[in-house]
Short mmCIF file of C-alpha atoms in Angstrom, two decimals:
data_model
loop_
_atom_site.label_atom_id
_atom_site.label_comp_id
_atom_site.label_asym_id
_atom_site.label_seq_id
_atom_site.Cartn_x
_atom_site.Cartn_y
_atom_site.Cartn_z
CA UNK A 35 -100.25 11.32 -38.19
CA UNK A 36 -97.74 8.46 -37.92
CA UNK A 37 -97.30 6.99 -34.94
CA UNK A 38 -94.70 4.84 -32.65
CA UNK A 39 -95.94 2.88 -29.23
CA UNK A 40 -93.32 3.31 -26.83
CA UNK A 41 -93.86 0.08 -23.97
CA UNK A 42 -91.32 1.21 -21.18
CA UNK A 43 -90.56 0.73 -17.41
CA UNK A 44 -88.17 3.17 -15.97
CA UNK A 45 -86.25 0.83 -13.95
CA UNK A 46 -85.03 -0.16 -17.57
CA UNK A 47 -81.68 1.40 -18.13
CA UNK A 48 -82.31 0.36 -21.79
CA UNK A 49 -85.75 1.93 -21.86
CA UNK A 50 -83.57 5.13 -20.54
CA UNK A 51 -81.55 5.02 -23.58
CA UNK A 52 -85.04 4.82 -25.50
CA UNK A 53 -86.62 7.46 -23.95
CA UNK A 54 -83.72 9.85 -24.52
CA UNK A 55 -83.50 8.61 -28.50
CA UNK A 56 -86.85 8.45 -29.57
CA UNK A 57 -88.03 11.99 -29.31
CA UNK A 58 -85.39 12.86 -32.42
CA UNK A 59 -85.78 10.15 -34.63
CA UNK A 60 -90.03 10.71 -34.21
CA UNK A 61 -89.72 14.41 -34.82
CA UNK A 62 -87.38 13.65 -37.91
CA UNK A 63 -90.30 11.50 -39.44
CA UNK A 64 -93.31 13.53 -38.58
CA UNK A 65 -94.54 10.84 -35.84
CA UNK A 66 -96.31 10.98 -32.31
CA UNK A 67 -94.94 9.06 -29.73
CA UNK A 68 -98.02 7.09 -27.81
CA UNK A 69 -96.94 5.92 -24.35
CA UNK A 70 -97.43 3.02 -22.86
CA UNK A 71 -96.10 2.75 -19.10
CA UNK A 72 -95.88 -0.99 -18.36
CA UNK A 73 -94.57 -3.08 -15.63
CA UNK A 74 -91.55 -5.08 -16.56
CA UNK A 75 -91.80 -7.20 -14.04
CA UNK A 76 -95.51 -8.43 -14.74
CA UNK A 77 -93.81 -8.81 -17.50
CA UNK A 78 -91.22 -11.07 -16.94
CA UNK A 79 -93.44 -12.88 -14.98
CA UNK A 80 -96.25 -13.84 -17.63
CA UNK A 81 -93.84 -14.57 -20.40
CA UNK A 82 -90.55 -16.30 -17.93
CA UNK A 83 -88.21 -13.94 -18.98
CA UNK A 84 -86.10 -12.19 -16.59
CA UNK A 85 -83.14 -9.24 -16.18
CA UNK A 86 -80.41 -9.20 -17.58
CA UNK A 87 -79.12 -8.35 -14.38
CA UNK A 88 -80.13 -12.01 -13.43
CA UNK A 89 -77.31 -13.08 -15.50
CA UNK A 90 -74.11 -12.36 -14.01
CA UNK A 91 -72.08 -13.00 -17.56
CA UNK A 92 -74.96 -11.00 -19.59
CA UNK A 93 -74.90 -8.45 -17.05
CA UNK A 94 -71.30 -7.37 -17.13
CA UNK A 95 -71.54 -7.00 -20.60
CA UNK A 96 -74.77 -4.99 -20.59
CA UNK A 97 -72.74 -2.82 -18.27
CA UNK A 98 -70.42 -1.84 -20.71
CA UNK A 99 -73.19 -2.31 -23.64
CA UNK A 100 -75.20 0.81 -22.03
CA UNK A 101 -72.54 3.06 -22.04
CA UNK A 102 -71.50 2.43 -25.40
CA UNK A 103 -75.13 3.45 -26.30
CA UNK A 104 -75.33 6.27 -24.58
CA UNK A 105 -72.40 7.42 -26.33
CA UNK A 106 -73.50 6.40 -29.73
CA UNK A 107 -76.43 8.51 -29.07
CA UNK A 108 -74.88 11.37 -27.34
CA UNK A 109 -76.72 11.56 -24.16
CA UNK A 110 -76.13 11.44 -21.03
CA UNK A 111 -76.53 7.94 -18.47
CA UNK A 112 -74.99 6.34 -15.08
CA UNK A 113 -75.77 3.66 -13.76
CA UNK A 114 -78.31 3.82 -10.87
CA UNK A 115 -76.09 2.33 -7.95
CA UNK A 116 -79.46 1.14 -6.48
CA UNK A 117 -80.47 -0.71 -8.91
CA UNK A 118 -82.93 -3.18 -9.33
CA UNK A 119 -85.41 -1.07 -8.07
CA UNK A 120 -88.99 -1.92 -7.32
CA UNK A 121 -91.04 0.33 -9.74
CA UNK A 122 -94.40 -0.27 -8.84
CA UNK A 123 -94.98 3.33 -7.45
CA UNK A 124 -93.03 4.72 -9.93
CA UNK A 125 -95.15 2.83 -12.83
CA UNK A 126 -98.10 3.44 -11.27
CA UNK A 127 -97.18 7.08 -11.04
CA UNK A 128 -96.53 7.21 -14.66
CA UNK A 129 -99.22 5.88 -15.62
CA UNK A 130 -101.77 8.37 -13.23
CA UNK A 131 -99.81 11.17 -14.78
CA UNK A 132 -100.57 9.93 -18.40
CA UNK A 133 -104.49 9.79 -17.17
CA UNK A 134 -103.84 13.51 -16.78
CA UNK A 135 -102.13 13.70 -20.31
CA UNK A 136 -99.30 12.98 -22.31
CA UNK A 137 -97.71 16.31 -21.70
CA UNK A 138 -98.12 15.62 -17.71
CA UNK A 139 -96.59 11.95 -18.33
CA UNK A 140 -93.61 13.88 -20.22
CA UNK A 141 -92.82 16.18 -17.48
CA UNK A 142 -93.25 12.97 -15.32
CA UNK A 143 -90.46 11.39 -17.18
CA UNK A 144 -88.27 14.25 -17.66
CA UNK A 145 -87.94 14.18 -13.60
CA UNK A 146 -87.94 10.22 -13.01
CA UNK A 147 -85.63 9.37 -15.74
CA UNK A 148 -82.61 11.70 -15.21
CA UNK A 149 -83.14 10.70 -11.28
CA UNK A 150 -83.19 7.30 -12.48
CA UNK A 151 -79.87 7.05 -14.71
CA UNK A 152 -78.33 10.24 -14.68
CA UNK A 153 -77.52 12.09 -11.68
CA UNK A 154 -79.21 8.81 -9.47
CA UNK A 155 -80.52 8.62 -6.65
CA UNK A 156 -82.94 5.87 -4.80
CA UNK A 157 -85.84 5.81 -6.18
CA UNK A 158 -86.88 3.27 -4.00
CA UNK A 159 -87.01 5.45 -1.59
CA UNK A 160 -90.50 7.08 -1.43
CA UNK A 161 -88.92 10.11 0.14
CA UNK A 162 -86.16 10.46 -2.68
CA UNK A 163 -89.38 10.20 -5.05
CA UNK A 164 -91.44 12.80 -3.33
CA UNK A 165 -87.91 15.47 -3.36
CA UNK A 166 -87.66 14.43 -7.05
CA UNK A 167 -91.11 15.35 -7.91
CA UNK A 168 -91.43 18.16 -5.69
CA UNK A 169 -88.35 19.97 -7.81
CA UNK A 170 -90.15 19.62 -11.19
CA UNK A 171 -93.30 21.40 -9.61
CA UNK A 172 -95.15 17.88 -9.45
CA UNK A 173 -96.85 17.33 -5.90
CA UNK A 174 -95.77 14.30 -4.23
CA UNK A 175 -98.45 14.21 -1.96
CA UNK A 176 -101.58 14.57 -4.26
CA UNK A 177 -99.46 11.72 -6.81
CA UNK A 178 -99.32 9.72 -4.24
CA UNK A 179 -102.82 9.73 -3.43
CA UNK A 180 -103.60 8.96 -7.42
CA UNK A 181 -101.26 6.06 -7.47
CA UNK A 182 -103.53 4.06 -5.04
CA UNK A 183 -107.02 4.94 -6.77
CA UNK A 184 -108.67 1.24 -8.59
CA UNK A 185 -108.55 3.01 -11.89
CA UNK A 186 -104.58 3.74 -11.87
CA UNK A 187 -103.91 0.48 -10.72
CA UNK A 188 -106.42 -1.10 -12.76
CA UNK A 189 -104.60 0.87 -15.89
CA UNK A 190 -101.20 -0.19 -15.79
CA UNK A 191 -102.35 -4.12 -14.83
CA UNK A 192 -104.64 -3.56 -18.60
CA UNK A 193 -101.84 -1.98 -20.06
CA UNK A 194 -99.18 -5.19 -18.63
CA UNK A 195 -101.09 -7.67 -19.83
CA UNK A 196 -102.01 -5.92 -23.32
CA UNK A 197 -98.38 -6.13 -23.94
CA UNK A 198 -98.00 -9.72 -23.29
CA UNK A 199 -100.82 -10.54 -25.62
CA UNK A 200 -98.98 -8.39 -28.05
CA UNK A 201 -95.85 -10.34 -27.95
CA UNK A 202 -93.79 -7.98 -25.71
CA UNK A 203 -91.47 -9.89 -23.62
CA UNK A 204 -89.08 -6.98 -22.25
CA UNK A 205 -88.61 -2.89 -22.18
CA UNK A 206 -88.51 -0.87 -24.24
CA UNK A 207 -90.57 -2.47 -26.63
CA UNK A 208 -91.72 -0.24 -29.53
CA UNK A 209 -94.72 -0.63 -32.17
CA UNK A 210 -95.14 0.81 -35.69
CA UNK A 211 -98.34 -0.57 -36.45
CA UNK A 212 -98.44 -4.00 -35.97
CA UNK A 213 -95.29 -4.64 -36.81
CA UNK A 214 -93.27 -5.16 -32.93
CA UNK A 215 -89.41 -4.09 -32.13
CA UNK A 216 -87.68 -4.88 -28.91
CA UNK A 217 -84.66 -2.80 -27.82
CA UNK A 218 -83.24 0.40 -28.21
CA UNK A 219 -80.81 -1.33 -30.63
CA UNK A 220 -84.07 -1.84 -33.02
CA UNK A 221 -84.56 2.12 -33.17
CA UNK A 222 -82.95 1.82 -36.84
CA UNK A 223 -85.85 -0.56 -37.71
CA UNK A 224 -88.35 1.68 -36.07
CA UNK A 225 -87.07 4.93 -38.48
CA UNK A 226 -87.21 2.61 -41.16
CA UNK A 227 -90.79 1.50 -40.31
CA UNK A 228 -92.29 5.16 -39.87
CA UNK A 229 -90.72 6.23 -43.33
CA UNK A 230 -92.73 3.86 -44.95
#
């Protein structure tokens, strides 16, 4: 079966845009979406980029760039008031959650995300993360206790710098074999790419 890496941090309003997008366009070319929770900003870090946000000029025009694609693709996005956010719990989490599975990682998501950029709220706040999880039938408690085991830390650290060796220097990044796309503006390229 074809298939399309997904590299995404969900303190990335663009991977938001990416996460709500891809599903579609994989299911219209027969392909499995692999994801790969990473930390944008290990990141950043190993290859000196930084956020947009960082940027006052860039930022005010991502501002108005994110809604646009939302609306091109028909789904639904605020901006997280909040935000930046620290997503090292929330990373981590995703990434204990895909130890479970994918389909645990995609119920993960489908609570994080809209939380994130939807309807927000502060997911900084551990206790806004525990109510969040807690209403998709996820138990805070017993993910919280995961996120601080060796091997889920250990995972997303592998994961982090596997990217950066790849060439990823932001979120989301996406992968069709070798060949690497950064942005949800590249999704085009990426349907291209899986139809051969």
């Amino acid at each position: 079966m074809k298939q399309v890496e997904f590299f995404f941090d969900v303190g990335s309003p663009f991977s938001h845009i990416a996460w709500r997008a891809l599903p579609e366009i994989a299911a219209r070319n027969g392909a499995e979406i692999v994801w790969r929770p990473i930390l944008i900003g290990g990141i950043f870090k190993a290859t000196g980029n930084s956020s947009p946000a960082t940027v006052p000029a860039k930022w005010d025009y991502s501002s108005i760039d994110l809604y646009r694609w939302a609306d091109y693709y028909r789904i639904p996005f605020q901006m997280n008031p909040h935000f930046p956010i620290n997503t090292l719990p929330l990373m981590r989490g995703a990434t204990a959650m895909l130890l479970r599975g994918p389909k645990q990682l995609e119920a993960y998501l489908d609570a994080i995300y809209p939380a994130m950029f939807e309807q927000p709220v502060n997911l900084g706040d551990v206790q806004e993360i525990g109510k969040v999880l807690a209403r998709a039938g996820i138990d805070p408690q017993a993910l919280m206790a995961e996120i601080g085991t060796d091997a889920v830390k250990d995972k997303l650290r592998t994961d982090t710098d596997e990217a950066v060796q790849r060439g990823v220097f932001g979120a989301p990044t996406f992968f069709v074999g070798k060949d690497m796309f950064w942005g949800q503006d590249r999704l085009m390229f990426v349907e291209r790419a899986l139809k051969g």
